[in-house]
PDB file of N, CA and C in Angstrom:
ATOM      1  N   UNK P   1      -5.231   1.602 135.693  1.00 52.00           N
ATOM      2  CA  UNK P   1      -4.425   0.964 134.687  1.00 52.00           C
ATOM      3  C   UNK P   1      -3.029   0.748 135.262  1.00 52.00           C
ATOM      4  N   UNK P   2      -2.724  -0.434 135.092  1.00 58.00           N
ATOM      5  CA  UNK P   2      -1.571  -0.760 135.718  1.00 58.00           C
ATOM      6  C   UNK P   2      -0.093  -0.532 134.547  1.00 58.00           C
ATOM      7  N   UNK P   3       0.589   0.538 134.378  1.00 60.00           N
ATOM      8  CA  UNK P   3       1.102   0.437 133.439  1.00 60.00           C
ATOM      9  C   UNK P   3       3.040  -0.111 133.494  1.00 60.00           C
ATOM     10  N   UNK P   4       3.130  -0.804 134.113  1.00 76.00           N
ATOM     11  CA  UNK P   4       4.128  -1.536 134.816  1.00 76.00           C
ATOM     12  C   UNK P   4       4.156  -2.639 134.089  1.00 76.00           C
ATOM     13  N   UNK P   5       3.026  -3.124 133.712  1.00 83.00           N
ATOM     14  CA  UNK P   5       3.111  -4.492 132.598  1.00 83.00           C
ATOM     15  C   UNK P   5       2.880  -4.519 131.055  1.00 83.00           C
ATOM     16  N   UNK P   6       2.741  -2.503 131.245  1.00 91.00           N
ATOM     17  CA  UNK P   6       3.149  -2.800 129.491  1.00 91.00           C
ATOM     18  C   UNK P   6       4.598  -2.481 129.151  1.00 91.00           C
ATOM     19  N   UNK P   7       5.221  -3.772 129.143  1.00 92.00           N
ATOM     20  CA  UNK P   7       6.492  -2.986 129.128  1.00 92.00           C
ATOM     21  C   UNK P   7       7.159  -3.467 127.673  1.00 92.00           C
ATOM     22  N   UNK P   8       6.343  -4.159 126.279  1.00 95.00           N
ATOM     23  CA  UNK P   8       7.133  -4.189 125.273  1.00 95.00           C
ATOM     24  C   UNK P   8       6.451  -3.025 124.229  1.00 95.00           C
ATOM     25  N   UNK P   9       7.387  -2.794 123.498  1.00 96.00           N
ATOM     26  CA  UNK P   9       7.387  -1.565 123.001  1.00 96.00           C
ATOM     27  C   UNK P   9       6.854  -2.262 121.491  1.00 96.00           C
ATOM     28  N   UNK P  10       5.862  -1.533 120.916  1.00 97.00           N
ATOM     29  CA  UNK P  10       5.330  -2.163 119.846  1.00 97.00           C
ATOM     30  C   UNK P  10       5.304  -0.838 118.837  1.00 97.00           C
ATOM     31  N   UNK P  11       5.003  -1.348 117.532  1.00 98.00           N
ATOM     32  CA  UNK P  11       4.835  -0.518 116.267  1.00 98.00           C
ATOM     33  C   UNK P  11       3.330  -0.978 115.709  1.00 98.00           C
ATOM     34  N   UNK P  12       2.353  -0.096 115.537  1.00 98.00           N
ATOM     35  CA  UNK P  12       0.943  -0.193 115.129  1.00 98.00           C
ATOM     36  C   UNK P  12       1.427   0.124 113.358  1.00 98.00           C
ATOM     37  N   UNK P  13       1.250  -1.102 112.552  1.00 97.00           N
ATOM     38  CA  UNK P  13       1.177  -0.310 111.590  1.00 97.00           C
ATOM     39  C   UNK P  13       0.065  -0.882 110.168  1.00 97.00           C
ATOM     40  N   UNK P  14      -0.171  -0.001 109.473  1.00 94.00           N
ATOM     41  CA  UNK P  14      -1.250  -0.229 108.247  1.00 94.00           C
ATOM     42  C   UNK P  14      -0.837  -0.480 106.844  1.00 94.00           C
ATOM     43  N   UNK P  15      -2.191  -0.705 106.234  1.00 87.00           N
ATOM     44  CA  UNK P  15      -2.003  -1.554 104.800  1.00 87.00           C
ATOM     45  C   UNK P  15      -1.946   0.171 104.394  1.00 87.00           C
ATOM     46  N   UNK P  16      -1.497   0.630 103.463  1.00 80.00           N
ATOM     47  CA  UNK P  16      -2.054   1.637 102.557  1.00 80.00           C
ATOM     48  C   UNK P  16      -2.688   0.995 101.739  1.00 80.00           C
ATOM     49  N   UNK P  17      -3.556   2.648 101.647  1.00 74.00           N
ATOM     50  CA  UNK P  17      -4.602   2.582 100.430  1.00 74.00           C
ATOM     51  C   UNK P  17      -4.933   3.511  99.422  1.00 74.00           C
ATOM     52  N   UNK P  18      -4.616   3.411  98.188  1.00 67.00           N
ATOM     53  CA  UNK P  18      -4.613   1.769  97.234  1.00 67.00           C
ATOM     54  C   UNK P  18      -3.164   1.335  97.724  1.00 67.00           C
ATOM     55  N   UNK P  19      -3.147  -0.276  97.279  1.00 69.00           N
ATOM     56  CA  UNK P  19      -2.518  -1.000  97.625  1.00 69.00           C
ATOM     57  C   UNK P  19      -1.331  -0.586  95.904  1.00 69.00           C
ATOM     58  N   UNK P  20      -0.395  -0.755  96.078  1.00 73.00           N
ATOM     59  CA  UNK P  20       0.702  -0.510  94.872  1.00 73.00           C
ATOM     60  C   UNK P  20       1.110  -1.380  93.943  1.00 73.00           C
ATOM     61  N   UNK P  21       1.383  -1.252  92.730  1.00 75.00           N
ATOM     62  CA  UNK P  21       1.750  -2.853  91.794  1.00 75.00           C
ATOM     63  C   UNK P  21       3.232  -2.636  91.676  1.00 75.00           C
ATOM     64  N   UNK P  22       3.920  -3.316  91.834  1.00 76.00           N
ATOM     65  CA  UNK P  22       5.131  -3.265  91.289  1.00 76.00           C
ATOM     66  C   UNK P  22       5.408  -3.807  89.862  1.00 76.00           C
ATOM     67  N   UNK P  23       6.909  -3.824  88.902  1.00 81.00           N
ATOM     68  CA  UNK P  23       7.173  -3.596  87.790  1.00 81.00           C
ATOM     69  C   UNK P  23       6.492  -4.958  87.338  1.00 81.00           C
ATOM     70  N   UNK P  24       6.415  -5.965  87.316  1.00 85.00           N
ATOM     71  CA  UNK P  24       5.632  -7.033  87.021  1.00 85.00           C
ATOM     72  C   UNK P  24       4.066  -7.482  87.206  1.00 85.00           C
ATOM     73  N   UNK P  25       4.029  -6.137  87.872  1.00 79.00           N
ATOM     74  CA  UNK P  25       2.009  -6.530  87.740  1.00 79.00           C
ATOM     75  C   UNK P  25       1.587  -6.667  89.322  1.00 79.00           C
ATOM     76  N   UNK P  26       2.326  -7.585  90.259  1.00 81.00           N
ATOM     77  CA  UNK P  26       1.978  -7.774  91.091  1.00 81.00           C
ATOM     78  C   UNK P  26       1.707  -7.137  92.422  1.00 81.00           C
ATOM     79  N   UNK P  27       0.709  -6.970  93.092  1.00 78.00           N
ATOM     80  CA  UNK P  27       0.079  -5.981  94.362  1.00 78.00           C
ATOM     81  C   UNK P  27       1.079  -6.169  95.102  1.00 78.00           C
ATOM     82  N   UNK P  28       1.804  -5.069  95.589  1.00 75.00           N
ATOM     83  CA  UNK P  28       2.695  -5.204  96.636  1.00 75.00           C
ATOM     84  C   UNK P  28       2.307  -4.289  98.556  1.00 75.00           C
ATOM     85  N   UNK P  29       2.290  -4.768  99.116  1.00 75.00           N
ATOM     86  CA  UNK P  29       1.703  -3.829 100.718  1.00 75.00           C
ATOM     87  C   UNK P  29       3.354  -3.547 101.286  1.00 75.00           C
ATOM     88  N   UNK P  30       3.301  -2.344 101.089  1.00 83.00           N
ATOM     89  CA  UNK P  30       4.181  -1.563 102.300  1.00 83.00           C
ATOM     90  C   UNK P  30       3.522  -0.832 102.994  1.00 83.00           C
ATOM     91  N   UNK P  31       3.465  -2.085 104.296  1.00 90.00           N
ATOM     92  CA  UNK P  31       3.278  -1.443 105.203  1.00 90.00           C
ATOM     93  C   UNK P  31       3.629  -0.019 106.294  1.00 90.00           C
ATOM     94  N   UNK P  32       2.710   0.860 106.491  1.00 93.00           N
ATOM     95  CA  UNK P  32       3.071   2.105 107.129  1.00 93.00           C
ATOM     96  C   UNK P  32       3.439   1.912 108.507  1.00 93.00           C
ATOM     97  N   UNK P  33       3.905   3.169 109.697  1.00 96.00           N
ATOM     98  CA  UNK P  33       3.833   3.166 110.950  1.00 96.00           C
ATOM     99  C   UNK P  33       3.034   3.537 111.177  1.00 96.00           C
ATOM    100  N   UNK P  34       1.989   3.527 112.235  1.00 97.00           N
ATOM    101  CA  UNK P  34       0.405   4.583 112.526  1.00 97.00           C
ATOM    102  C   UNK P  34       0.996   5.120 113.645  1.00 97.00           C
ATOM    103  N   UNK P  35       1.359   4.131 114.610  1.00 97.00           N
ATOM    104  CA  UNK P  35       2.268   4.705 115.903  1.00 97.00           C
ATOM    105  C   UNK P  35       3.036   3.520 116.887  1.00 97.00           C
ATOM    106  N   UNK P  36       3.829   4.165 117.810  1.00 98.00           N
ATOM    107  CA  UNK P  36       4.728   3.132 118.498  1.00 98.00           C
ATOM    108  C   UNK P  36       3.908   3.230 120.219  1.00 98.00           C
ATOM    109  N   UNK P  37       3.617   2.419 120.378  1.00 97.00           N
ATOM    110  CA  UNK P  37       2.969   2.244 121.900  1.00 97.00           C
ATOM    111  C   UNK P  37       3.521   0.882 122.799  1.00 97.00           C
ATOM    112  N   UNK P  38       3.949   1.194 124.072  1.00 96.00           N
ATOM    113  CA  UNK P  38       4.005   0.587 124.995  1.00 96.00           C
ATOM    114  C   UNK P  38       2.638  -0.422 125.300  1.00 96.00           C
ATOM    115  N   UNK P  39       2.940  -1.715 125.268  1.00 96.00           N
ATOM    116  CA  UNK P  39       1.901  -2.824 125.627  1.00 96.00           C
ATOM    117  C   UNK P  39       2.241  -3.771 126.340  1.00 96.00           C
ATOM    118  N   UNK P  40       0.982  -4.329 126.633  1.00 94.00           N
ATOM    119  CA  UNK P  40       1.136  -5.824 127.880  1.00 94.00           C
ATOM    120  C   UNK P  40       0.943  -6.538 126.460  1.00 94.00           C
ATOM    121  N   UNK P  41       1.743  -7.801 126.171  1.00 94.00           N
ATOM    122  CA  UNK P  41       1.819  -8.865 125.656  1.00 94.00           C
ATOM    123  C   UNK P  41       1.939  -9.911 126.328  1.00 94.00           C
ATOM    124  N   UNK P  42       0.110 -11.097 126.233  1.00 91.00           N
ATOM    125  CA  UNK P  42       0.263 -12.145 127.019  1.00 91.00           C
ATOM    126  C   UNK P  42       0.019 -13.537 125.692  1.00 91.00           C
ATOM    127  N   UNK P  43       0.353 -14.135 125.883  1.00 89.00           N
ATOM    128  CA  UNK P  43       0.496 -15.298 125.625  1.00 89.00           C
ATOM    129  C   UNK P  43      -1.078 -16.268 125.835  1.00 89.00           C
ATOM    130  N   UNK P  44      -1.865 -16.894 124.610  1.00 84.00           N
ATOM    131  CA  UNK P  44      -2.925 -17.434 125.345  1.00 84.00           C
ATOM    132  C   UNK P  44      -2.999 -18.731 124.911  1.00 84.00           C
ATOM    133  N   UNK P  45      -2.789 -19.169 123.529  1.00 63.00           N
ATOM    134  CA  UNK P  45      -2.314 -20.525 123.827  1.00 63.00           C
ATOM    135  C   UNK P  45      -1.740 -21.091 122.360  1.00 63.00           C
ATOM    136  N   UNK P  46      -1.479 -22.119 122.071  1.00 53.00           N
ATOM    137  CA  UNK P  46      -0.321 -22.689 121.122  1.00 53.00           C
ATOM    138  C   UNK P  46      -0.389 -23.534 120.551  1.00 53.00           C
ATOM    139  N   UNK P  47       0.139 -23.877 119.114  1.00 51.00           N
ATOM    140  CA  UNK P  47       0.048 -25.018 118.044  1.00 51.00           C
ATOM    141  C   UNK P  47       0.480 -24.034 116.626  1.00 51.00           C
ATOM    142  N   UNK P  48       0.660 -25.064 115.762  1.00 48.00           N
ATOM    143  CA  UNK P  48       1.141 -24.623 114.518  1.00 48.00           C
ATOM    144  C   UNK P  48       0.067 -25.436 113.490  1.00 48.00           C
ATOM    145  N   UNK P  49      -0.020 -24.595 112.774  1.00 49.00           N
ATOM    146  CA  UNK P  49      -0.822 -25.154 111.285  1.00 49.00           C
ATOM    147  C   UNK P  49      -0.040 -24.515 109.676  1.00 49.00           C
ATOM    148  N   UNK P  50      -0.924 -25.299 108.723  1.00 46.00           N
ATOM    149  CA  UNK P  50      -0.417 -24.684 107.391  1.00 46.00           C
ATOM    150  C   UNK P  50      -1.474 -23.777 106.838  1.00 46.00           C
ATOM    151  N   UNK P  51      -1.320 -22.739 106.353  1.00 50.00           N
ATOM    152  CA  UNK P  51      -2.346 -21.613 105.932  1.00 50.00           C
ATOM    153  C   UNK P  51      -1.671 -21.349 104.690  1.00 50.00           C
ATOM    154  N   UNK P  52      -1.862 -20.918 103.279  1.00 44.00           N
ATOM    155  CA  UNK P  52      -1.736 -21.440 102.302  1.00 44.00           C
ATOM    156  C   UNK P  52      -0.468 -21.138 101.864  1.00 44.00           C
ATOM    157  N   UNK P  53       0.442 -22.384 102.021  1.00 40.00           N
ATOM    158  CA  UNK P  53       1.688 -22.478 101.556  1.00 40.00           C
ATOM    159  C   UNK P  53       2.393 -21.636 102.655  1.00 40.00           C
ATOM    160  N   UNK P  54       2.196 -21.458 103.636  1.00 44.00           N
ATOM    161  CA  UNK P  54       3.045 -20.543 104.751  1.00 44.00           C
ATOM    162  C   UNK P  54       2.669 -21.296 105.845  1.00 44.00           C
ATOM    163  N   UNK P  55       3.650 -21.083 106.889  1.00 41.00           N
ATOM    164  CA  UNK P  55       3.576 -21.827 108.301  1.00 41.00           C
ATOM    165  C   UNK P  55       2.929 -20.786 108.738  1.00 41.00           C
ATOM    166  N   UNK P  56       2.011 -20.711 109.767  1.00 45.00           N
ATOM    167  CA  UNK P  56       1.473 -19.803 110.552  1.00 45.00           C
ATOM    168  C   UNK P  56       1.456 -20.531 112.279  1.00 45.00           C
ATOM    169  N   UNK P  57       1.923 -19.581 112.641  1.00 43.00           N
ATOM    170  CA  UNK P  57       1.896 -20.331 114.302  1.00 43.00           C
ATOM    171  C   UNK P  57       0.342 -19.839 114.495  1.00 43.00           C
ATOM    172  N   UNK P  58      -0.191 -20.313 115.038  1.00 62.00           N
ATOM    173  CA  UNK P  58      -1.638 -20.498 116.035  1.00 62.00           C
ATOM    174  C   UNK P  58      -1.850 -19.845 117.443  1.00 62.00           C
ATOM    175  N   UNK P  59      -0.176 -19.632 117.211  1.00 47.00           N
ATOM    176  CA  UNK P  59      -0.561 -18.851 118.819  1.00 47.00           C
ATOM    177  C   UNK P  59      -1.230 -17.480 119.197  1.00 47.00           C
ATOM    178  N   UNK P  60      -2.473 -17.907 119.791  1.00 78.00           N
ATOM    179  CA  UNK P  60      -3.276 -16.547 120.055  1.00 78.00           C
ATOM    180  C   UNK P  60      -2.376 -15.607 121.175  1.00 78.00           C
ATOM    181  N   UNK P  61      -2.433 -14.639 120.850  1.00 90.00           N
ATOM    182  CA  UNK P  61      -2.073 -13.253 122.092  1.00 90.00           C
ATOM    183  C   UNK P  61      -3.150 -12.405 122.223  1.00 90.00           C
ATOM    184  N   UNK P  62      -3.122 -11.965 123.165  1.00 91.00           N
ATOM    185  CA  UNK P  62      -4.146 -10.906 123.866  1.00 91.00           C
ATOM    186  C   UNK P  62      -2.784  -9.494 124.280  1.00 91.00           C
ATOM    187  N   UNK P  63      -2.984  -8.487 123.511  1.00 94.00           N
ATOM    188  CA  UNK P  63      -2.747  -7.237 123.857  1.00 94.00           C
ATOM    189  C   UNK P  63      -3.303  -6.582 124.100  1.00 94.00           C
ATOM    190  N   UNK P  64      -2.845  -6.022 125.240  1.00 94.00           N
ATOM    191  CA  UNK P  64      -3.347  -4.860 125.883  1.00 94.00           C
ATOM    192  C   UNK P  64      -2.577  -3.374 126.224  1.00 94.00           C
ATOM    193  N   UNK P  65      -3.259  -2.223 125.259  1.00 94.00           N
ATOM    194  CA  UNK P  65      -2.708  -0.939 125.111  1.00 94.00           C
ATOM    195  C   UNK P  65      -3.650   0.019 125.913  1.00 94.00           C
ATOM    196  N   UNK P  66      -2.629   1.231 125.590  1.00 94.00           N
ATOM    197  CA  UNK P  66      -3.469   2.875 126.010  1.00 94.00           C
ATOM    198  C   UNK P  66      -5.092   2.980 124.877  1.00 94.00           C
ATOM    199  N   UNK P  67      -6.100   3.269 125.160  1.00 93.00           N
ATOM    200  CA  UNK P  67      -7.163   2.917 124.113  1.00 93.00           C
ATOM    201  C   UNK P  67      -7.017   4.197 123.124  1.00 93.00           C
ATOM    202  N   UNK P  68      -6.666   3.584 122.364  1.00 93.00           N
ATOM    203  CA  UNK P  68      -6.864   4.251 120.863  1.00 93.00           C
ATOM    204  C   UNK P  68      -8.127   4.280 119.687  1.00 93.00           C
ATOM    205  N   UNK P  69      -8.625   5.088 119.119  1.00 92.00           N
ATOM    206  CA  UNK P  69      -9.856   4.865 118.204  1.00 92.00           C
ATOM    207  C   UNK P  69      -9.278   4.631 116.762  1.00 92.00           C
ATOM    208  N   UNK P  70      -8.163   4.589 116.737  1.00 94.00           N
ATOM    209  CA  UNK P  70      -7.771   4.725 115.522  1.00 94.00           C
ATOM    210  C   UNK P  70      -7.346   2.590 114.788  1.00 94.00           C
ATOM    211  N   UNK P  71      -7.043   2.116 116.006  1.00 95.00           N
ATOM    212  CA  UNK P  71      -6.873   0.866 115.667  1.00 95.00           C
ATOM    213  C   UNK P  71      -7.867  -0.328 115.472  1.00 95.00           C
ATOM    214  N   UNK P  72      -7.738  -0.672 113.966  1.00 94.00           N
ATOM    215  CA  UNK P  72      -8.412  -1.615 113.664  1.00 94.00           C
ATOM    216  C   UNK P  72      -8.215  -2.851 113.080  1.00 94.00           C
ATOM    217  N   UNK P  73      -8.874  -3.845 112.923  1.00 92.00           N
ATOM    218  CA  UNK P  73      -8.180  -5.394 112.574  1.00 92.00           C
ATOM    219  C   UNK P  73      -7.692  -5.790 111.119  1.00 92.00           C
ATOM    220  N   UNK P  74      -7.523  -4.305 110.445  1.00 91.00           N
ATOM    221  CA  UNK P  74      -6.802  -4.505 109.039  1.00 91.00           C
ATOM    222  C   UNK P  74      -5.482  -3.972 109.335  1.00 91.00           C
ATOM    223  N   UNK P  75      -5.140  -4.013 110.920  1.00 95.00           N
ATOM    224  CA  UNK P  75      -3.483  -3.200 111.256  1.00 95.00           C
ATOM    225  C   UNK P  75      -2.952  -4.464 111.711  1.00 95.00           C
ATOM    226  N   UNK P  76      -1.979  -4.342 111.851  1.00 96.00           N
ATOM    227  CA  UNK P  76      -0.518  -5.583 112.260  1.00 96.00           C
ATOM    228  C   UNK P  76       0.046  -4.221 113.619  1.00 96.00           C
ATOM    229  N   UNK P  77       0.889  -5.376 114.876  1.00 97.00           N
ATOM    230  CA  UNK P  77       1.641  -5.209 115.492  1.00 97.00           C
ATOM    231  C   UNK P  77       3.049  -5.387 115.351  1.00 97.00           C
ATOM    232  N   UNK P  78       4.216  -4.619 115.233  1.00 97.00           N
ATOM    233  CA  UNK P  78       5.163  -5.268 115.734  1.00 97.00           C
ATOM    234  C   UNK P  78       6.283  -4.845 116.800  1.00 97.00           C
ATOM    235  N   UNK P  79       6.318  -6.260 117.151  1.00 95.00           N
ATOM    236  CA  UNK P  79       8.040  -5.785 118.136  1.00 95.00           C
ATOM    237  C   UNK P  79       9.172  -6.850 117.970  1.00 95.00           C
ATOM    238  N   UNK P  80      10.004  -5.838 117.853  1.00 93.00           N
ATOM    239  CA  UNK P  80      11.165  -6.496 117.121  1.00 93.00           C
ATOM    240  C   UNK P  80      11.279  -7.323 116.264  1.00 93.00           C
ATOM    241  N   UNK P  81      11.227  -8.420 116.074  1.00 93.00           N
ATOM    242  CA  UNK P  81      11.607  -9.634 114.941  1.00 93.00           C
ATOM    243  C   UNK P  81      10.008 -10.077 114.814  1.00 93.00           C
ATOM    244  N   UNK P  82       9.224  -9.771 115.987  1.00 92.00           N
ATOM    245  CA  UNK P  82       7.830 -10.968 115.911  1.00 92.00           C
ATOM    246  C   UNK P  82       6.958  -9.201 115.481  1.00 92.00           C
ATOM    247  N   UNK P  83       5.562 -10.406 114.669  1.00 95.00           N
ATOM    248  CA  UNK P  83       4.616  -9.842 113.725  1.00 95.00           C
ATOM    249  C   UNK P  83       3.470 -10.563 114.261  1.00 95.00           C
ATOM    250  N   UNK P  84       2.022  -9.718 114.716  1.00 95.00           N
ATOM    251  CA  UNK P  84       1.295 -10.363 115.171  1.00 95.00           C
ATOM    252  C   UNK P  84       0.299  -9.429 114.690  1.00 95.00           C
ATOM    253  N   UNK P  85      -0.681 -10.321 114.101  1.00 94.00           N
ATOM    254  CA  UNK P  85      -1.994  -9.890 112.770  1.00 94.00           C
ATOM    255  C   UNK P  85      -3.196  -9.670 114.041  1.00 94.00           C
ATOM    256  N   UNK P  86      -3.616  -8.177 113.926  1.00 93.00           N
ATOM    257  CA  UNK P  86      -4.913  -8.043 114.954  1.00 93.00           C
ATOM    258  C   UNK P  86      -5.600  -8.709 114.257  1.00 93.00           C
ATOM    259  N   UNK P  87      -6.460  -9.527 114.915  1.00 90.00           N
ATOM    260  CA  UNK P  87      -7.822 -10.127 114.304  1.00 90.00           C
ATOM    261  C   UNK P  87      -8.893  -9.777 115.285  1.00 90.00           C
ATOM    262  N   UNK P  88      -8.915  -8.807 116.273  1.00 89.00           N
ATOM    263  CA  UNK P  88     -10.350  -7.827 116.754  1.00 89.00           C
ATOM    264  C   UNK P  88      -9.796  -7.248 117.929  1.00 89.00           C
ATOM    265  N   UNK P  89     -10.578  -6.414 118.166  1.00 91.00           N
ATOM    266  CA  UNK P  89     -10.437  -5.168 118.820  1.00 91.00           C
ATOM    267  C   UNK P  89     -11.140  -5.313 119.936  1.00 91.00           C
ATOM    268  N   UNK P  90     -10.998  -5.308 121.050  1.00 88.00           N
ATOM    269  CA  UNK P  90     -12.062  -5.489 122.370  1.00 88.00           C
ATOM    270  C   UNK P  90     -11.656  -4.056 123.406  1.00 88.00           C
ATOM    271  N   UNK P  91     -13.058  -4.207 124.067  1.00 81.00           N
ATOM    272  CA  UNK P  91     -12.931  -2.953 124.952  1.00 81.00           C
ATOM    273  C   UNK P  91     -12.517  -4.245 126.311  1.00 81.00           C
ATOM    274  N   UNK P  92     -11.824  -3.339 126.647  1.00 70.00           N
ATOM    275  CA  UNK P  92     -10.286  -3.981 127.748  1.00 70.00           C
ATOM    276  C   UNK P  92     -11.645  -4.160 128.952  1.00 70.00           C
ATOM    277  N   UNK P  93     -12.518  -3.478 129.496  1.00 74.00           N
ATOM    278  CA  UNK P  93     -13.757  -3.032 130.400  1.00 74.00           C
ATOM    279  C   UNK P  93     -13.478  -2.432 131.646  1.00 74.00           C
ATOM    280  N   UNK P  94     -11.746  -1.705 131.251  1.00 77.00           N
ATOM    281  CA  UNK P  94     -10.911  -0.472 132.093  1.00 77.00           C
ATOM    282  C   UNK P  94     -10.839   0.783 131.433  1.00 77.00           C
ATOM    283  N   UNK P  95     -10.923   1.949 132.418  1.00 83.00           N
ATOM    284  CA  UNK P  95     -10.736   3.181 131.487  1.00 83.00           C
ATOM    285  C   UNK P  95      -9.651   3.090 130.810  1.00 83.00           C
ATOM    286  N   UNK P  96      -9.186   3.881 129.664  1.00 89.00           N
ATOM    287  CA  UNK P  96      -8.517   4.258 129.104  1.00 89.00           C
ATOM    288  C   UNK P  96      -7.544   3.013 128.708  1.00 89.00           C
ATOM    289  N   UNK P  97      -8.266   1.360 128.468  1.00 92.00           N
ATOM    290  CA  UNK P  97      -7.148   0.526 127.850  1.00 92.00           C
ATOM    291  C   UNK P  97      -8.105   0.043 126.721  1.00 92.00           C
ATOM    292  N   UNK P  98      -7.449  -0.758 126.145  1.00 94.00           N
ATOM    293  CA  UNK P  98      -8.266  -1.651 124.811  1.00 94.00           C
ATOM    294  C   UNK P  98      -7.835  -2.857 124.768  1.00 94.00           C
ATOM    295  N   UNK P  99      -7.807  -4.245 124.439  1.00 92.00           N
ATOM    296  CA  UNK P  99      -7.411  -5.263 124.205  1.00 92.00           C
ATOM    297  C   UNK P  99      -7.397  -5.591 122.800  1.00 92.00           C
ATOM    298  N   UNK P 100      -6.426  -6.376 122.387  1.00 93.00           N
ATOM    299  CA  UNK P 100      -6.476  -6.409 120.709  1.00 93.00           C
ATOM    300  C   UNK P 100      -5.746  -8.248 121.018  1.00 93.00           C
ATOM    301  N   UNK P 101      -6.845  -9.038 119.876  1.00 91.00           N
ATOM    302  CA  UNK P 101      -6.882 -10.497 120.318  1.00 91.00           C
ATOM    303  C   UNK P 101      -6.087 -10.578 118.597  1.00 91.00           C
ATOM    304  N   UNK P 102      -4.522 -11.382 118.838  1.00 92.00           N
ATOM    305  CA  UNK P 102      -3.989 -11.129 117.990  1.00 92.00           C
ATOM    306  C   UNK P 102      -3.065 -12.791 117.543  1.00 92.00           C
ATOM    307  N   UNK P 103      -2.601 -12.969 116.635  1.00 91.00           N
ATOM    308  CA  UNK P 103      -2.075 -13.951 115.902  1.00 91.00           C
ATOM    309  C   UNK P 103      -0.805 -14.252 115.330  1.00 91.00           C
ATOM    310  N   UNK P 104       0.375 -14.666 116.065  1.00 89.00           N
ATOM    311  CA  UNK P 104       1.579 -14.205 115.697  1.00 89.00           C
ATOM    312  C   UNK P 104       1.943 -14.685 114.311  1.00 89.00           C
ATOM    313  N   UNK P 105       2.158 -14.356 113.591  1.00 89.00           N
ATOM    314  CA  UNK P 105       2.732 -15.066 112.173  1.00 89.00           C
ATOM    315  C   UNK P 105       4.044 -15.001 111.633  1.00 89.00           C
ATOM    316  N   UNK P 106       4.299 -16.315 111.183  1.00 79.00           N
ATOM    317  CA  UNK P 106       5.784 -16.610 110.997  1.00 79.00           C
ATOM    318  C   UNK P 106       5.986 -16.865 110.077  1.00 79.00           C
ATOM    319  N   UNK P 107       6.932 -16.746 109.165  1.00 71.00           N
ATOM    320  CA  UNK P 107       6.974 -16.898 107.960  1.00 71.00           C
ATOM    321  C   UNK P 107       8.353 -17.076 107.219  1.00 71.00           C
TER     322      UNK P 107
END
């Protein structure tokens, strides 16, 4: 494992569950921390679309972390200002990494 190229520092974090209503009725997600891990963030490719009533960039990323069992595709990444929605979990096919094929979203 080459760990020289994970060099942005990310936040793994989750939906709780149950999800909470606030004073008007409506489901609100505060999101938790699960943990902060060092990752390779690559870039795989690009375009913008509309997803309902929100801009969503299109741009796929491929991360690659220390392998964890605990991460799954109902968790979000973040680092710093950018938010990127796991949408699956892959075995990296190196010891001890994982790949997580992910979706930056902007909003």
């Amino acid at each position: 494992m080459k760990i020289g190229s994970m060099r942005h520092r990310v936040t793994i974090q989750q939906r709780p569950d149950p999800q909470t209503q606030n004073s008007v009725g409506e489901v609100t997600t505060a999101w938790t921390t699960l943990a902060t891990v060092w990752a390779a963030i690559e870039p795989q490719t690009g375009g913008e679309g509309i997803e309902q009533a929100a801009v969503v960039a299109q741009v796929t990323h491929s991360v690659r972390i220390r392998r964890r069992t605990d991460v799954t595709p109902d968790m979000r990444l973040v680092e710093g200002s950018r938010t990127l929605e796991i949408l699956s979990v892959l075995d990296a096919n190196k010891p001890g990494e994982m790949r997580l094929q992910c979706r930056e979203v902007v909003s």
